[in-house]
Structures are given as structure tokens and as C-alpha cells.
mmCIF file of C-alpha atoms and ligand atoms in Angstrom:
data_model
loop_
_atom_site.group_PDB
_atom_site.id
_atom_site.type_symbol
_atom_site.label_atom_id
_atom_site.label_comp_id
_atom_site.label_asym_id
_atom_site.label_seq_id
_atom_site.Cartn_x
_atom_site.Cartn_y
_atom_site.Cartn_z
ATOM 1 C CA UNK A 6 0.000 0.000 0.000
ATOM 2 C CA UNK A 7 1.164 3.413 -0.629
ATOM 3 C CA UNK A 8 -0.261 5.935 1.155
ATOM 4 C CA UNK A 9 0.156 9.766 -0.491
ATOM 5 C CA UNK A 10 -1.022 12.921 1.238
ATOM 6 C CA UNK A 11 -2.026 14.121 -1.866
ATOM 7 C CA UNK A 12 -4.325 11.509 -2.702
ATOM 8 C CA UNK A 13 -7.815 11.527 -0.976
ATOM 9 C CA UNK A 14 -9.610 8.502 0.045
ATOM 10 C CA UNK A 15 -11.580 7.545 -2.876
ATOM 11 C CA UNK A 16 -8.253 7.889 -5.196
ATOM 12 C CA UNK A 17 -6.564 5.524 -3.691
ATOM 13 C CA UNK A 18 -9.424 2.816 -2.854
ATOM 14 C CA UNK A 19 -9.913 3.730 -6.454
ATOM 15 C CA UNK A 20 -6.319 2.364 -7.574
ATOM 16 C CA UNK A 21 -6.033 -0.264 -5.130
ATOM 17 C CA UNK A 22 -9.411 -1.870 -6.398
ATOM 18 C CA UNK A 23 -8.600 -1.378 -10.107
ATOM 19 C CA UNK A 24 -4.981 -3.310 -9.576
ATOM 20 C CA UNK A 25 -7.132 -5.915 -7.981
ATOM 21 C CA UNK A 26 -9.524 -6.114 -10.625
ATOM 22 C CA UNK A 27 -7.026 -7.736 -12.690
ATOM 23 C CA UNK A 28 -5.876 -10.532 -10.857
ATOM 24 C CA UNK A 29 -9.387 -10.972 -9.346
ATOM 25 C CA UNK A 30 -9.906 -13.281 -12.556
ATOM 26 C CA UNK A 31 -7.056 -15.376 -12.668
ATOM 27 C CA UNK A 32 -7.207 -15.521 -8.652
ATOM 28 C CA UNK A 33 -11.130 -16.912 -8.801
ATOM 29 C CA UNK A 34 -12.695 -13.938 -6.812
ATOM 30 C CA UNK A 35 -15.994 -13.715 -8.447
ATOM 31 C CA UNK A 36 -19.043 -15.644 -7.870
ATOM 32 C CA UNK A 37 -22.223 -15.345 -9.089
ATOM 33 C CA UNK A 38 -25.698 -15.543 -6.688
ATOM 34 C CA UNK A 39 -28.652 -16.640 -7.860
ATOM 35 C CA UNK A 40 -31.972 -14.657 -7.109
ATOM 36 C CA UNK A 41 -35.278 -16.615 -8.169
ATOM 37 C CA UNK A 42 -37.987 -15.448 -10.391
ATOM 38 C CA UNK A 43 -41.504 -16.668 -9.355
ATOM 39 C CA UNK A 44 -44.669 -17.302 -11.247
ATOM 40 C CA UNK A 45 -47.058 -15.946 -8.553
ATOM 41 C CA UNK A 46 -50.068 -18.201 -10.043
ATOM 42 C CA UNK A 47 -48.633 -21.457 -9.551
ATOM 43 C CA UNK A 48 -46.018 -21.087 -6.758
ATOM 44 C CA UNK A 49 -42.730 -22.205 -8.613
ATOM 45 C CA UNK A 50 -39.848 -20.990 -9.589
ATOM 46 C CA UNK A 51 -39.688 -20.335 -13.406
ATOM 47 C CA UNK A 52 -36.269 -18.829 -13.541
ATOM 48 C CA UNK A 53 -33.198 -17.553 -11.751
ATOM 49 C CA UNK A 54 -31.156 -14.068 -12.126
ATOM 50 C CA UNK A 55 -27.408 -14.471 -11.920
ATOM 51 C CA UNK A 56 -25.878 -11.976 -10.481
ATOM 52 C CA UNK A 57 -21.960 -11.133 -10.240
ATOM 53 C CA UNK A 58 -20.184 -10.671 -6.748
ATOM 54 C CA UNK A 59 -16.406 -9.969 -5.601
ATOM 55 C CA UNK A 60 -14.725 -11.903 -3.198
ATOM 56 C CA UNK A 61 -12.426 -9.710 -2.041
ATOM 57 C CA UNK A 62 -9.954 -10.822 0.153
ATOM 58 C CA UNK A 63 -9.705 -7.614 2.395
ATOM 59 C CA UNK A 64 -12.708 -5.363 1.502
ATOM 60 C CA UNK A 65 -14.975 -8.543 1.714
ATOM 61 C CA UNK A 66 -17.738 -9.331 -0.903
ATOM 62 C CA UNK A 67 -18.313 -6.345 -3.025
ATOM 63 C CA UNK A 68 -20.952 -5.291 -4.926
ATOM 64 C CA UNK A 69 -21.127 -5.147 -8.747
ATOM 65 C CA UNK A 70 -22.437 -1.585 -8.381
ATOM 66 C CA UNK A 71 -18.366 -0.778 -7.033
ATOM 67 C CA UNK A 72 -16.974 -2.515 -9.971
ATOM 68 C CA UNK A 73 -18.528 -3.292 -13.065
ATOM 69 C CA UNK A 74 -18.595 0.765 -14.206
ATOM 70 C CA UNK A 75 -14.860 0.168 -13.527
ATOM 71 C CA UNK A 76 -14.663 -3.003 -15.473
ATOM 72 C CA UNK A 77 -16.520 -1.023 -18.124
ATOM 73 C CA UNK A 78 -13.543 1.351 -18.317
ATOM 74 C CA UNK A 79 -10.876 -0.660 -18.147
ATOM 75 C CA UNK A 80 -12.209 -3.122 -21.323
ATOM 76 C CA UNK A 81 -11.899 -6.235 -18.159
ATOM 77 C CA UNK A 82 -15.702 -6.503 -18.396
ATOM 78 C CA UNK A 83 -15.291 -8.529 -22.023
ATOM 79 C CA UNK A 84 -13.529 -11.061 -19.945
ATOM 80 C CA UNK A 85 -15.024 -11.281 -16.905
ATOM 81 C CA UNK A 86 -18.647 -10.872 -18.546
ATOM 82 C CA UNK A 87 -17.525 -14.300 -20.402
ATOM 83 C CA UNK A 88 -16.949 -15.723 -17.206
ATOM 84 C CA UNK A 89 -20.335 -14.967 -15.629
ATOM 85 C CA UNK A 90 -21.832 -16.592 -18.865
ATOM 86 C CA UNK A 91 -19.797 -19.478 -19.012
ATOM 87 C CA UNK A 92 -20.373 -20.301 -15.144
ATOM 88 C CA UNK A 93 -24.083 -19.683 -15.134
ATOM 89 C CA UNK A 94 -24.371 -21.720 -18.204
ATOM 90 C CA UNK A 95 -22.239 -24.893 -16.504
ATOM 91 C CA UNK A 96 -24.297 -24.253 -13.314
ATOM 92 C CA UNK A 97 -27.388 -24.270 -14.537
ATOM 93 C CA UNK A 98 -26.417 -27.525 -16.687
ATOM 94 C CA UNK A 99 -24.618 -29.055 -13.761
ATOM 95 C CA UNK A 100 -28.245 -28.249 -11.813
ATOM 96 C CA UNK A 101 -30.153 -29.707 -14.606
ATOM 97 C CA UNK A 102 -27.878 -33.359 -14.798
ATOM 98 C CA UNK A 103 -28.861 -33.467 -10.593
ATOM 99 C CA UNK A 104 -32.194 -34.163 -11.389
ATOM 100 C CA UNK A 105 -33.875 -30.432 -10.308
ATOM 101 C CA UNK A 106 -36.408 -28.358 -12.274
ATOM 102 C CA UNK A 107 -34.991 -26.669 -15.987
ATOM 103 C CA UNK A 108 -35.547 -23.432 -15.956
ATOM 104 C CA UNK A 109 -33.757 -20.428 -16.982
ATOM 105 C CA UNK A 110 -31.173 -18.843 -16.348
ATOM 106 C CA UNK A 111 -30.633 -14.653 -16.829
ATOM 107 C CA UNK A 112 -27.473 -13.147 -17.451
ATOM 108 C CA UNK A 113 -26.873 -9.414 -17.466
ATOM 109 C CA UNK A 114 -24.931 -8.001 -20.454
ATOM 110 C CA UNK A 115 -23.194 -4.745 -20.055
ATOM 111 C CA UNK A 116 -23.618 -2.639 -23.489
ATOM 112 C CA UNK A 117 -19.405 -2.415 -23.561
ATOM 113 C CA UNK A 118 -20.309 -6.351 -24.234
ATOM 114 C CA UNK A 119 -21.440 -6.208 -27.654
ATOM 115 C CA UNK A 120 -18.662 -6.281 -29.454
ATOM 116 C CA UNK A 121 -18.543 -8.861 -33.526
ATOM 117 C CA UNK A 122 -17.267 -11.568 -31.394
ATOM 118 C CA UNK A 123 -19.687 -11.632 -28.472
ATOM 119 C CA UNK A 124 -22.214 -13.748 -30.882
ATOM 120 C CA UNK A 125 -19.279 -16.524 -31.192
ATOM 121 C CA UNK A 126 -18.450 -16.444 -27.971
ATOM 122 C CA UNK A 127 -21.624 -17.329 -26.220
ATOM 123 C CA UNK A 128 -22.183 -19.839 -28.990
ATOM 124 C CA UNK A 129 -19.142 -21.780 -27.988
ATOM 125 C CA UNK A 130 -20.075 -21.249 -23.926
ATOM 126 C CA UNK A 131 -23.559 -23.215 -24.886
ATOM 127 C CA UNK A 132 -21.664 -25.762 -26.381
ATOM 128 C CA UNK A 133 -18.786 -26.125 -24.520
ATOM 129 C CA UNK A 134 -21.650 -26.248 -21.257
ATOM 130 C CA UNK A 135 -23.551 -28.226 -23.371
ATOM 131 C CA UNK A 136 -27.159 -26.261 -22.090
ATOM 132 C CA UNK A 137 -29.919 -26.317 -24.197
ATOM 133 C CA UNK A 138 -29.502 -22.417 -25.453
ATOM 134 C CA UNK A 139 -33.448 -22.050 -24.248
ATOM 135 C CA UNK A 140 -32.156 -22.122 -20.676
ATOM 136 C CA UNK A 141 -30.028 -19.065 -21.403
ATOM 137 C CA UNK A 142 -31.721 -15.308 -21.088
ATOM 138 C CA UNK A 143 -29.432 -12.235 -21.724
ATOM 139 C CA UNK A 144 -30.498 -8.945 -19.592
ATOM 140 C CA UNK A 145 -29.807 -5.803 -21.438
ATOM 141 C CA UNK A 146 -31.095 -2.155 -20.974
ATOM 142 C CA UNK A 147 -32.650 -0.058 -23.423
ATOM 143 C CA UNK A 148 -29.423 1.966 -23.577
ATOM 144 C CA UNK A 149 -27.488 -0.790 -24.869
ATOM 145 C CA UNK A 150 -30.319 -1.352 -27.742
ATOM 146 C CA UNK A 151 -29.967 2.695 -28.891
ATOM 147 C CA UNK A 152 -26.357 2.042 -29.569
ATOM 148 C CA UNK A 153 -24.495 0.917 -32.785
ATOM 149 C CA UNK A 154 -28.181 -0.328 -33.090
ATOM 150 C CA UNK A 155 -27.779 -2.063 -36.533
ATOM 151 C CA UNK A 156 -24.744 -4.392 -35.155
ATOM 152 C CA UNK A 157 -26.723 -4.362 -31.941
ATOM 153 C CA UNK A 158 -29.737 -5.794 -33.991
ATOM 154 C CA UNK A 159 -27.864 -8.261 -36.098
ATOM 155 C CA UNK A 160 -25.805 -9.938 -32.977
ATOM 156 C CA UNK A 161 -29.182 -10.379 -31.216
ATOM 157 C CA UNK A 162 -30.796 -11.625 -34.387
ATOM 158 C CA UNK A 163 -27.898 -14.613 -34.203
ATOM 159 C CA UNK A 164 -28.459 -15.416 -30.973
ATOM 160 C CA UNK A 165 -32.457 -15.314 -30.872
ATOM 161 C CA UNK A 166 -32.175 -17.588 -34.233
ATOM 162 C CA UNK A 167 -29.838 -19.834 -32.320
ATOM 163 C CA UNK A 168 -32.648 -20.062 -29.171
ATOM 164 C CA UNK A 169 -31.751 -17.630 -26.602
ATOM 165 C CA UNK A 170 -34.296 -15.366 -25.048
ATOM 166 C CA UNK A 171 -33.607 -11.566 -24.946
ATOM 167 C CA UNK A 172 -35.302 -9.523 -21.454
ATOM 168 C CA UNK A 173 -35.495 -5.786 -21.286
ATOM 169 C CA UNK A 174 -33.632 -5.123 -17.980
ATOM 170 C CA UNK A 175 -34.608 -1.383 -15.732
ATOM 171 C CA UNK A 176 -37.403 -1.123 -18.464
ATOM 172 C CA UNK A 177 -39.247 2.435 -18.365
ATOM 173 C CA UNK A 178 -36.008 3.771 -16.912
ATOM 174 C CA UNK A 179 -34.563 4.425 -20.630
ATOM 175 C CA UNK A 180 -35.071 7.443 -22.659
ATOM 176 C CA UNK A 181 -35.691 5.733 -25.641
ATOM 177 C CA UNK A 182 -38.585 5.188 -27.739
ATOM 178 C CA UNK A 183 -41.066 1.722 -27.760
ATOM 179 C CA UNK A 184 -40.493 1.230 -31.664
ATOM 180 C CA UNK A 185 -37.503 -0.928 -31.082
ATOM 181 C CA UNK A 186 -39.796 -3.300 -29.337
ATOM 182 C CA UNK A 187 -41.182 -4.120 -33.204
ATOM 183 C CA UNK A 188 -37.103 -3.863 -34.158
ATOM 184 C CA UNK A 189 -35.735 -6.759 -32.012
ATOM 185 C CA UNK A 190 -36.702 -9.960 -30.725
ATOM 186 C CA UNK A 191 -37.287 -9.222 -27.454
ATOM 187 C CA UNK A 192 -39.342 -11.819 -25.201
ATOM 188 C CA UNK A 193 -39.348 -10.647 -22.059
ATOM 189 C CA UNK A 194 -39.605 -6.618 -20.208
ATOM 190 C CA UNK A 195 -38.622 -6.523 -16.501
ATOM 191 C CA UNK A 196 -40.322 -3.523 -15.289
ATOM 192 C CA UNK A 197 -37.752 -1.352 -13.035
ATOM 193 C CA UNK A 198 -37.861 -1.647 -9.714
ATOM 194 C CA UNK A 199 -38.168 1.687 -9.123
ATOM 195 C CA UNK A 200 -41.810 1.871 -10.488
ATOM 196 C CA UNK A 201 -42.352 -1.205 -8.049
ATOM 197 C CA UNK A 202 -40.866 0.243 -4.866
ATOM 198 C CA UNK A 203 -44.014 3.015 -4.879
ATOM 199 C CA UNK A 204 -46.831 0.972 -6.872
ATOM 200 C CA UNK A 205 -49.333 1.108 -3.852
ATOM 201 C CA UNK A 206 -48.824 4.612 -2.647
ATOM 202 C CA UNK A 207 -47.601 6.311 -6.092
ATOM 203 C CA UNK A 208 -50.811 6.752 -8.331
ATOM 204 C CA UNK A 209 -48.391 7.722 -11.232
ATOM 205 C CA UNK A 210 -46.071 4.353 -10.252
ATOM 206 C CA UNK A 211 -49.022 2.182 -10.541
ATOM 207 C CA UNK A 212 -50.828 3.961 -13.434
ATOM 208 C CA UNK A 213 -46.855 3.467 -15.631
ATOM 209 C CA UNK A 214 -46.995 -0.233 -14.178
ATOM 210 C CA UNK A 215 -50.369 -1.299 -15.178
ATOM 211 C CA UNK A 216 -49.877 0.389 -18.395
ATOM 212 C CA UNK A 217 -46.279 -1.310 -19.054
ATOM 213 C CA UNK A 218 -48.356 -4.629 -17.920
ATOM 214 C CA UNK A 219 -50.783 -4.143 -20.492
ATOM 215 C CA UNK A 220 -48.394 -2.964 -23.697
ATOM 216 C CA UNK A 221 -46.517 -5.983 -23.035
ATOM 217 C CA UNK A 222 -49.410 -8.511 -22.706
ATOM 218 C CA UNK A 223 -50.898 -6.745 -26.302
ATOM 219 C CA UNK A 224 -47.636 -7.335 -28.002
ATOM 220 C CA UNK A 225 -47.508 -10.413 -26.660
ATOM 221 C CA UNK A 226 -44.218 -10.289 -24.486
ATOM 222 C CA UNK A 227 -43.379 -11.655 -20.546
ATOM 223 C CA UNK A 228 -43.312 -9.617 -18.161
ATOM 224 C CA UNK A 229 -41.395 -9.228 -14.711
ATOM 225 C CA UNK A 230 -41.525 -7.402 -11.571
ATOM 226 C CA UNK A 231 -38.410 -6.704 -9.971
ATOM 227 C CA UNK A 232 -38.061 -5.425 -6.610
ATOM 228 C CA UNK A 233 -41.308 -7.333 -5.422
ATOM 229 C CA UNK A 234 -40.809 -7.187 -1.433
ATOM 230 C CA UNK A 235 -44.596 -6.380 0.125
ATOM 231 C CA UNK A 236 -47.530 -8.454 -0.218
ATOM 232 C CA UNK A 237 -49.623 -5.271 -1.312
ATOM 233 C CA UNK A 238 -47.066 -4.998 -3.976
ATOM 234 C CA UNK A 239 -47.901 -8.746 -5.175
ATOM 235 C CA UNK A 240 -51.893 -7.909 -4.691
ATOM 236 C CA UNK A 241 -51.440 -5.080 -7.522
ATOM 237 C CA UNK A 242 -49.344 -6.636 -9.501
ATOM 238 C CA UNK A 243 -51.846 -9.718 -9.578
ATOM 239 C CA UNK A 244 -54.709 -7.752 -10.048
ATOM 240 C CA UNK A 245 -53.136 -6.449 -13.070
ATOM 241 C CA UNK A 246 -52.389 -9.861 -14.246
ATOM 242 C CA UNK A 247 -48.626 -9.925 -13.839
ATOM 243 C CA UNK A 248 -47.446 -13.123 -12.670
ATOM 244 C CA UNK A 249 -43.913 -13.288 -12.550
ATOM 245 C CA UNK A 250 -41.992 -11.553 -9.611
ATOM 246 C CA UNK A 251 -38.424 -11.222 -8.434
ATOM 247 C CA UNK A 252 -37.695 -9.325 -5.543
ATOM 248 C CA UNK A 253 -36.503 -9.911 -1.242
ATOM 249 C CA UNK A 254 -39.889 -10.845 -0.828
ATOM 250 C CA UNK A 255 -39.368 -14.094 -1.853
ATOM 251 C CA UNK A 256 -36.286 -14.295 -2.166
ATOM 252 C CA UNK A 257 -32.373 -12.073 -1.740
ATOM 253 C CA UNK A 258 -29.946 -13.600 -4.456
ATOM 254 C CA UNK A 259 -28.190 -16.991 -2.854
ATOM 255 C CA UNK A 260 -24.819 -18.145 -3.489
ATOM 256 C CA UNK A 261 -25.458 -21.529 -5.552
ATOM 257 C CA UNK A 262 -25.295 -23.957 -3.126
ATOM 258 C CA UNK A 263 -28.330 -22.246 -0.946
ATOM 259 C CA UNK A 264 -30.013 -21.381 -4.327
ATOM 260 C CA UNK A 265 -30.120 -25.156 -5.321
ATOM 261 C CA UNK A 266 -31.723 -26.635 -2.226
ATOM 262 C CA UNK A 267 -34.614 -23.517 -2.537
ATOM 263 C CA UNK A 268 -34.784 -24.917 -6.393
ATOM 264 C CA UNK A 269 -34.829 -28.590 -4.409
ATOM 265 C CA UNK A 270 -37.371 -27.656 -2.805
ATOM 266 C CA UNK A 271 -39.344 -24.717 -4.025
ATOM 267 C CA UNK A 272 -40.185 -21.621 -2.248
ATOM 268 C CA UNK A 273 -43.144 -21.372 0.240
ATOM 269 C CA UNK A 274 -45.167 -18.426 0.391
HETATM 270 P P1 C2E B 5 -30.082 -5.404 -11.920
HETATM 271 O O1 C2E B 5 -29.737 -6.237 -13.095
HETATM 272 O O2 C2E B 5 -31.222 -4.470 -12.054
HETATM 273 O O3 C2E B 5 -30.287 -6.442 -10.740
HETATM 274 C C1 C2E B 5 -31.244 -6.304 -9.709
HETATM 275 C C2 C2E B 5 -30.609 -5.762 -8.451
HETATM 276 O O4 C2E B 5 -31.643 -5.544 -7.483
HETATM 277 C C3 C2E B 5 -29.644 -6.741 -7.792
HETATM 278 O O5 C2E B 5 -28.632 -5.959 -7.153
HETATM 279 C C4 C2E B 5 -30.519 -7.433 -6.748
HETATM 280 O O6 C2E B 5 -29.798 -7.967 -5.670
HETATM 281 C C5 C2E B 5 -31.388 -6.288 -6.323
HETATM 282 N N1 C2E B 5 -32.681 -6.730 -5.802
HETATM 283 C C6 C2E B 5 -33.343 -7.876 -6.054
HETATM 284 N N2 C2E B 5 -34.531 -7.916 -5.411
HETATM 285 C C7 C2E B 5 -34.633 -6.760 -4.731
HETATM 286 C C8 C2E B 5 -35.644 -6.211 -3.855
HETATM 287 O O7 C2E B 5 -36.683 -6.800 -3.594
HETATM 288 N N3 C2E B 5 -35.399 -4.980 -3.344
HETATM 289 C C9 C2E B 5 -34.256 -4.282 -3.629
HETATM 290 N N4 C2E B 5 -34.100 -3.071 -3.081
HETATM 291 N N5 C2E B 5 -33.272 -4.776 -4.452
HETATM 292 C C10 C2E B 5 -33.470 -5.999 -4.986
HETATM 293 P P2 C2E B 5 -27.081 -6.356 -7.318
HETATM 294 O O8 C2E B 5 -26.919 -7.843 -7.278
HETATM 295 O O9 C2E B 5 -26.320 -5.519 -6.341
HETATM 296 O O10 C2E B 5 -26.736 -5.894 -8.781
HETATM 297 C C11 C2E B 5 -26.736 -4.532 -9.111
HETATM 298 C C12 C2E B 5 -26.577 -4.340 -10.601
HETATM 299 O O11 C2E B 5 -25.274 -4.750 -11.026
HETATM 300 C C13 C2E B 5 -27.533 -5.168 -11.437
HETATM 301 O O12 C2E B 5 -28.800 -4.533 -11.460
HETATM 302 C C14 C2E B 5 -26.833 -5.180 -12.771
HETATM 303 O O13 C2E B 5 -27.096 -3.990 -13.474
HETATM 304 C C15 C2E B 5 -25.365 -5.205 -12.355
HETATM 305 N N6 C2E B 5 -24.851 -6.582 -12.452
HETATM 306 C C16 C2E B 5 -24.983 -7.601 -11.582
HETATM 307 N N7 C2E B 5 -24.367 -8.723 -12.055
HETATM 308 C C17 C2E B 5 -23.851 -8.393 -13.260
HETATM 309 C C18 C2E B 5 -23.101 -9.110 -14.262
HETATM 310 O O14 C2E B 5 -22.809 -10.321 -14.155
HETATM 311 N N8 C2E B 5 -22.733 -8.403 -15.383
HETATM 312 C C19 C2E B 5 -23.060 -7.082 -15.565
HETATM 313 N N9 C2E B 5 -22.665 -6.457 -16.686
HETATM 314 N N10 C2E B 5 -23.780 -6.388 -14.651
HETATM 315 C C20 C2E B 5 -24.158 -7.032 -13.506
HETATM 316 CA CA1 CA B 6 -30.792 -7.556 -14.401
HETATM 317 CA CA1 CA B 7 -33.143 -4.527 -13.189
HETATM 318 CA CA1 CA B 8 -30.039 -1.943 -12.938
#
């Protein structure tokens, strides 16, 4: 460590974590959690969000918040967003070979991600992991869609021809317009949890949810509600005939070993 009087606080944490970035690859300080997604009508679990965590071996397990944007910048994300494919991919196949329920799994994509090889790449993680490319759903945000969108639209082409499922992560957070909803192949919209958070006490929350609800039901694509952590919450979100929740309410995201006995044995309500 090298302390500098020069350098405040957030400098150096800033340098320290970026040198660790590096090696936290090759050193196997990442792990993914898994966070289930719920079909409210029949009680199961229809699907599970992976979701990246550092093991650091002073600062403890930090969040992805601290250190994808940094990841982002420093061109590691291409690698390490590989890696959080390829493991959910032989975890979810590993899951699958034990006997317990196939369902899918979702991977978040950063935009910095699409890059002419990203296509190939993911192709060779299915095969290599041998899943069934249904089981694998790719999370990206509306952002990601507005940029370089005709090489953005032809890698997602490839992969929804070769069977993967496309979700609209943070959706109504963007500032984009619904037309590319016709554009791409896009099966599923997670509605933000932001609009959740205040759907019984916001009327303008709930009016935008029921309304994102009932686009996505007319054009024919799933829909999920993040942040789902009050039962009032579920009641609206029912009553407006979305079924499919994520949130603490059922559920905080597990490291795999918990995750698999709650896939084991389902989630009680
Ligand atoms: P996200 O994709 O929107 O993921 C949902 C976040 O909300 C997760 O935070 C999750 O733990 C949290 N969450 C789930 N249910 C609830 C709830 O009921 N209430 C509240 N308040 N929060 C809930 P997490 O795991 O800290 O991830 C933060 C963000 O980091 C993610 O937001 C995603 O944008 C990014 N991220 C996570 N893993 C990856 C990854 O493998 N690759 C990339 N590129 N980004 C990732
Ligand atoms: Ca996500
Ligand atoms: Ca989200
Ligand atoms: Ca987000």
C-alpha cells in the first residue's frame, strides 16, 4: 500500500481496487448468486437471475455496483462478462444433470459487451456447457439497444435464431422510444424496480406499471416485476395480471449452493 497525502480517500481505494480487478480473474474472486424469479399463479420458480459478486480478500464481498462501471472502463468486463456466462451456463447444466427443475437462467450483459465476437463467444459457452440455449436469457437495458443499433440488432438476431431469449432489464427507466420493441426480438420486459418500490402509494407508479403490464401482454411479451418485497405490492401486480416476480420478498440472491436446495425444494409463500 502506498499511502500519499495528496491523494484523498476515494483515489486511492480507487487504484487499489482497479490493480485488484485484474488478478481478481485469474485468482477466482468472483461468484455469481442466484436470485429466483416466481410465477405468482402457480407457486414455482420459473427462472433464476445471476448476479456477479467480488470476493475480495480484504474489503470482503463487493458489490457489482463498485466494480462493473470500472470493469466497463478498463475493457476487463469482455472477460469477466464471459466468465459470468460461461459459469451460469455450466451451473445451470450441472443443476439440470442433478435431477432439479430446468428453468432459466438470466445473465446481465453490459452494453461495452457487444462487441462482432460476443455472438461466437456465447455460442461456444452453450456448447462447450452443453445447455440447451433455451435455458439461457441475456439482460440488457434499453441503452445498450440505442447504440451501434444495426450491429446491436444483427448480434441479437444470431443469438435469438440460435434459441436464446432476450429480457429488457430497468425497463421504463430508458429514454428511448417503444419502436424498437417491433425492431428486435425481445421476449421478455422486466419492469424497473423503481416503479415497483411506490406501486401502492404512487398513483403515477401504478398507473406506468399497469400500463407497461398491459403494452406488453398486447404485443404479446413476458413480463417481470423486480423489486417485489410487500404483499400489497404482489396484490397489484396480480390484479393487473402480472405473474412473474423477483424481488426480497421471496427471495435475496443466494450463493449456488443455498439457491439449489430452494430450487430442491421450491419456495413457500
Ligand atoms: P439489476 O440487473 O437491475 O439487478 C437487480 C438488483 O436488485 C440486484 O442488485 C438485486 O440484488 C437487487 N434486488 C433484487 N430484489 C430486490 C428487492 O426486492 N429490493 C431491492 N431493493 N433490491 C433488490 P445487485 O446484485 O447488487 O446488482 C446490481 C446491478 O449490477 C444489477 O442490477 C446489474 O445492473 C449489475 N450486475 C450484476 N451482475 C452483473 C453481471 O454479471 N454483469 C453485468 N454487466 N452487470 C451485472
Ligand atoms: Ca438484471
Ligand atoms: Ca433490473
Ligand atoms: Ca439496474
Amino acid at each position: 500500500q502506498f499511502f500519499s497525502p495528496e491523494m484523498n480517500a476515494s483515489a486511492m481505494q480507487r487504484l487499489s481496487l482497479d490493480n485488484a480487478l485484474h488478478h481478481a480473474l485469474e485468482r477466482n474472486e468472483f461468484l455469481l448468486f442466484y436470485q429466483p424469479q416466481i410465477d405468482i399463479s402457480k407457486g414455482t420458480i420459473v427462472g433464476m437471475e445471476a448476479l456477479i459478486r467480488w470476493q475480495h480478500p480484504e474489503h470482503g464481498l463487493i458489490s457489482p455496483l463498485n466494480f462493473i462501471p470500472l470493469a466497463e472502463e478498463t475493457g476487463l468486463i469482455i472477460e469477466i462478462g464471459e466468465w459470468v456466462v460461461r459459469t451460469a451456463c455450466l451451473q445451470n447444466k450441472a443443476w439440470q444433470d442433478m435431477g432439479l427443475p430446468h428453468v432459466q437462467v438470466s445473465v446481465n450483459l453490459s452494453g461495452f459487451q457487444f462487441t462482432p465476437n460476443l455472438a461466437p463467444s456465447i455460442l461456444a459457452i452453450l456448447k462447450e456447457s452443453r445447455l440447451d440455449p433455451r435455458y439461457l436469457e441475456l439482460e440488457i437495458t434499453e441503452s445498450t439497444l440505442m447504440q451501434n443499433t444495426e450491429a446491436t440488432l444483427s448480434t441479437i438476431k444470431l443469438l435469438n435464431d440460435a434459441g436464446l431469449n432476450f429480457a429488457i432489464d430497468d425497463f421504463g427507466t430508458g429514454y428511448s422510444s417503444l419502436s424498437y420493441l417491433k425492431r428486435f426480438p425481445i421476449s421478455t420486459l422486466k419492469i424497473d424496480q423503481s416503479f415497483v418500490r411506490d406501486v401502492t402509494t404512487d398513483p403515477s407508479d401504478a398507473a406506468l406499471t399497469g400500463a407497461i403490464i398491459a403494452m406488453a401482454h398486447s404485443l404479446n411479451i413476458n413480463i417481470i416485476a423486480e423489486g417485489v418485497e410487500t404483499i400489497e405490492q404482489i396484490d397489484f401486480l396480480t390484479r393487473h395480471h402480472c405473474n412473474t416476480m423477483q424481488g426480497y420478498y421471496f427471495s435475496k440472491p443466494l450463493p449456488a449452493e443455498q439457491f439449489s436446495r430452494l430450487l430442491a425444494e421450491g419456495i413457500s409463500q
